[in-house]
């Protein structure tokens, strides 16, 4: 299990070959929508639309907001079942006639409640879809009225420790972003060991000598579908922005360095994660991941045969065979991406990224409260040979200070990772913007106040304050939905994201100025806060120097990219 998976999985445990030109997108003229589509919502000349894709013709349904059409459950790859389990995605089958796109596709195999606590927002909501291996579907929200509008496209990759999530989760539904003038897309990718598994037999059979990163392959297949079809929904295939949080942000960092994604993505937004995951570390080589697969398969199933593993029910595979997370697979990720980025071999994409001030606050619930003694006992593990720098960055002399400090490194090192990502992109001449989300949302009285927690920015990014939250940032729906202050901040944050997707620059009329990375001082970041967004102090020199040194010692020197 890699570092990223360990840190977040602990919390979860405890608590495409198709061709032809893009089709047209137009108001429905002659097709009467079925009663299931129109029930409960008034229809207008523009409330339902058809889209001709390469797979066939689709009929969209009214979104949650006036003027928005949503197309649900569009297949973008063949079902990865049977002999296709663990293969890279294959072209989706087409269909005859008009397909009514009013139903979410199944989420990929993962743990629903009660196996997953708290509830899984992708599977445990009243209108959640089912769960199956046949899960490679995407969803499109569009405000367009014709196919020639060429609106920017935003594509969401969900988080979930590489182990859960879905494109239909309520918090990430795209009506509000679409209303701001983008075509919004979500999609399902395989998770757990069904989406992140390297195996020697897969490697031997691959034309690239690669295996693993099936979920990244799913993402590339979805992006290829978007290139081929999004114009039919009023989208511009030359302005595709991927955005995501946690595992989704890490995958976005991976895609920013993935040669097969070149030309499919033009801008990247990473929220709380990058190609190293959530911690400063080298990436896992395929050979290491393969051996972990073989060891776990032999221990749990008494076999390492790919054919025999494919015959085991998917739910059992997910439960007993650990996923390897994003790795150096030899094709999608051909080398450790820290090497690729340091040498300018990444994709030429604009970047907006950052993290939250209290990312690690949720970890305080795991295990007994730290003490001065336990904090000091962990110094060598935490800082390695940099203990003195660690002490200077995080001075702790009492039990109370140990409690207050213990959750800080989780988020601080993540924020440093994002700064590095932005600086690498600026070095190759691309637009790059770095934020630090410091807004503390309200929490209900019976919930722990986690501050600006991991996932806490998501409701603001989607401008979906009334939607159920995702773990762990459980801010109050009741106190935020309809709250003028919170709604104004959500409008600001989501508009920054939309502006960046449209132009590569988050700035726009009525928004506090957001400087590019090159305009910020070493200890400055763009602070996002309802009390006033703008440039402000960042981590502080002691912490910045500590994480600079940690990167040199743990990544740059072992990989041969250390500064002279």
PDB file of N, CA and C in Angstrom, residues 25 33 39 61 81 96 139 165 178 186 203 250 295 340 361 366 388-389 398 423-424 469 505 511 535:
ATOM      1  N   UNK A  25     -26.199  18.957 -31.783  1.00  0.00           N
ATOM      2  CA  UNK A  25     -26.846  19.149 -30.493  1.00  0.00           C
ATOM      3  C   UNK A  25     -27.942  20.163 -30.747  1.00  0.00           C
ATOM      4  N   UNK A  33     -40.743  13.133 -25.053  1.00  0.00           N
ATOM      5  CA  UNK A  33     -40.064  12.476 -23.947  1.00  0.00           C
ATOM      6  C   UNK A  33     -41.004  11.547 -23.212  1.00  0.00           C
ATOM      7  N   UNK A  39     -42.020  13.933 -15.761  1.00  0.00           N
ATOM      8  CA  UNK A  39     -42.834  14.001 -14.561  1.00  0.00           C
ATOM      9  C   UNK A  39     -42.290  15.009 -13.565  1.00  0.00           C
ATOM     10  N   UNK A  61     -32.323  15.115 -20.202  1.00  0.00           N
ATOM     11  CA  UNK A  61     -33.458  15.415 -19.331  1.00  0.00           C
ATOM     12  C   UNK A  61     -33.178  16.723 -18.590  1.00  0.00           C
ATOM     13  N   UNK A  81     -15.605  -6.458 -17.730  1.00  0.00           N
ATOM     14  CA  UNK A  81     -16.011  -7.681 -17.048  1.00  0.00           C
ATOM     15  C   UNK A  81     -15.405  -8.886 -17.757  1.00  0.00           C
ATOM     16  N   UNK A  96     -28.785   1.420 -31.180  1.00  0.00           N
ATOM     17  CA  UNK A  96     -29.692   1.853 -32.234  1.00  0.00           C
ATOM     18  C   UNK A  96     -30.815   2.679 -31.625  1.00  0.00           C
ATOM     19  N   UNK A 139     -21.472  11.391 -17.310  1.00  0.00           N
ATOM     20  CA  UNK A 139     -22.652  12.255 -17.243  1.00  0.00           C
ATOM     21  C   UNK A 139     -22.268  13.648 -17.714  1.00  0.00           C
ATOM     22  N   UNK A 165     -15.982   6.051  -4.620  1.00  0.00           N
ATOM     23  CA  UNK A 165     -16.438   7.267  -5.271  1.00  0.00           C
ATOM     24  C   UNK A 165     -17.249   6.963  -6.507  1.00  0.00           C
ATOM     25  N   UNK A 178     -22.486  24.406 -14.570  1.00  0.00           N
ATOM     26  CA  UNK A 178     -22.999  24.566 -15.934  1.00  0.00           C
ATOM     27  C   UNK A 178     -23.716  25.888 -16.085  1.00  0.00           C
ATOM     28  N   UNK A 186     -18.900  14.413 -15.356  1.00  0.00           N
ATOM     29  CA  UNK A 186     -18.375  13.502 -14.346  1.00  0.00           C
ATOM     30  C   UNK A 186     -18.346  12.104 -14.941  1.00  0.00           C
ATOM     31  N   UNK A 203       1.297  -7.538 -17.624  1.00  0.00           N
ATOM     32  CA  UNK A 203       2.464  -6.876 -18.188  1.00  0.00           C
ATOM     33  C   UNK A 203       2.965  -7.617 -19.424  1.00  0.00           C
ATOM     34  N   UNK A 250      -4.633  13.630  -7.168  1.00  0.00           N
ATOM     35  CA  UNK A 250      -3.407  12.894  -7.446  1.00  0.00           C
ATOM     36  C   UNK A 250      -3.428  12.333  -8.862  1.00  0.00           C
ATOM     37  N   UNK A 295       1.695 -11.578  -3.762  1.00  0.00           N
ATOM     38  CA  UNK A 295       1.714 -11.985  -2.352  1.00  0.00           C
ATOM     39  C   UNK A 295       0.300 -11.987  -1.767  1.00  0.00           C
ATOM     40  N   UNK A 340      10.057  13.421 -14.249  1.00  0.00           N
ATOM     41  CA  UNK A 340       9.494  14.022 -15.462  1.00  0.00           C
ATOM     42  C   UNK A 340       9.290  15.520 -15.289  1.00  0.00           C
ATOM     43  N   UNK A 361      -7.150  17.604  10.062  1.00  0.00           N
ATOM     44  CA  UNK A 361      -7.926  17.701  11.306  1.00  0.00           C
ATOM     45  C   UNK A 361      -8.707  16.431  11.606  1.00  0.00           C
ATOM     46  N   UNK A 366      -8.339   9.446  15.335  1.00  0.00           N
ATOM     47  CA  UNK A 366      -7.775   8.115  15.208  1.00  0.00           C
ATOM     48  C   UNK A 366      -6.750   7.875  16.326  1.00  0.00           C
ATOM     49  N   UNK A 388      16.062  18.224  13.790  1.00  0.00           N
ATOM     50  CA  UNK A 388      16.247  19.589  14.298  1.00  0.00           C
ATOM     51  C   UNK A 388      15.422  20.585  13.479  1.00  0.00           C
ATOM     52  N   UNK A 389      15.381  20.408  12.159  1.00  0.00           N
ATOM     53  CA  UNK A 389      14.533  21.286  11.350  1.00  0.00           C
ATOM     54  C   UNK A 389      13.060  21.067  11.654  1.00  0.00           C
ATOM     55  N   UNK A 398       4.704  20.904  25.325  1.00  0.00           N
ATOM     56  CA  UNK A 398       3.697  20.447  26.283  1.00  0.00           C
ATOM     57  C   UNK A 398       2.764  19.455  25.602  1.00  0.00           C
ATOM     58  N   UNK A 423       4.961  25.673  -9.522  1.00  0.00           N
ATOM     59  CA  UNK A 423       6.242  26.231  -9.958  1.00  0.00           C
ATOM     60  C   UNK A 423       6.810  25.462 -11.144  1.00  0.00           C
ATOM     61  N   UNK A 424       6.663  24.154 -11.154  1.00  0.00           N
ATOM     62  CA  UNK A 424       7.120  23.371 -12.301  1.00  0.00           C
ATOM     63  C   UNK A 424       6.409  23.806 -13.582  1.00  0.00           C
ATOM     64  N   UNK A 469     -22.619  16.081   2.187  1.00  0.00           N
ATOM     65  CA  UNK A 469     -21.168  16.192   2.157  1.00  0.00           C
ATOM     66  C   UNK A 469     -20.507  14.826   1.930  1.00  0.00           C
ATOM     67  N   UNK A 505      -6.922  31.597 -16.603  1.00  0.00           N
ATOM     68  CA  UNK A 505      -6.710  32.650 -15.619  1.00  0.00           C
ATOM     69  C   UNK A 505      -7.964  32.733 -14.752  1.00  0.00           C
ATOM     70  N   UNK A 511     -14.048  39.911  -8.707  1.00  0.00           N
ATOM     71  CA  UNK A 511     -13.332  38.952  -7.880  1.00  0.00           C
ATOM     72  C   UNK A 511     -12.035  39.555  -7.341  1.00  0.00           C
ATOM     73  N   UNK A 535      -4.008  37.781  -1.369  1.00  0.00           N
ATOM     74  CA  UNK A 535      -2.660  37.319  -1.049  1.00  0.00           C
ATOM     75  C   UNK A 535      -2.399  37.463   0.438  1.00  0.00           C
TER      76      UNK A 535
END
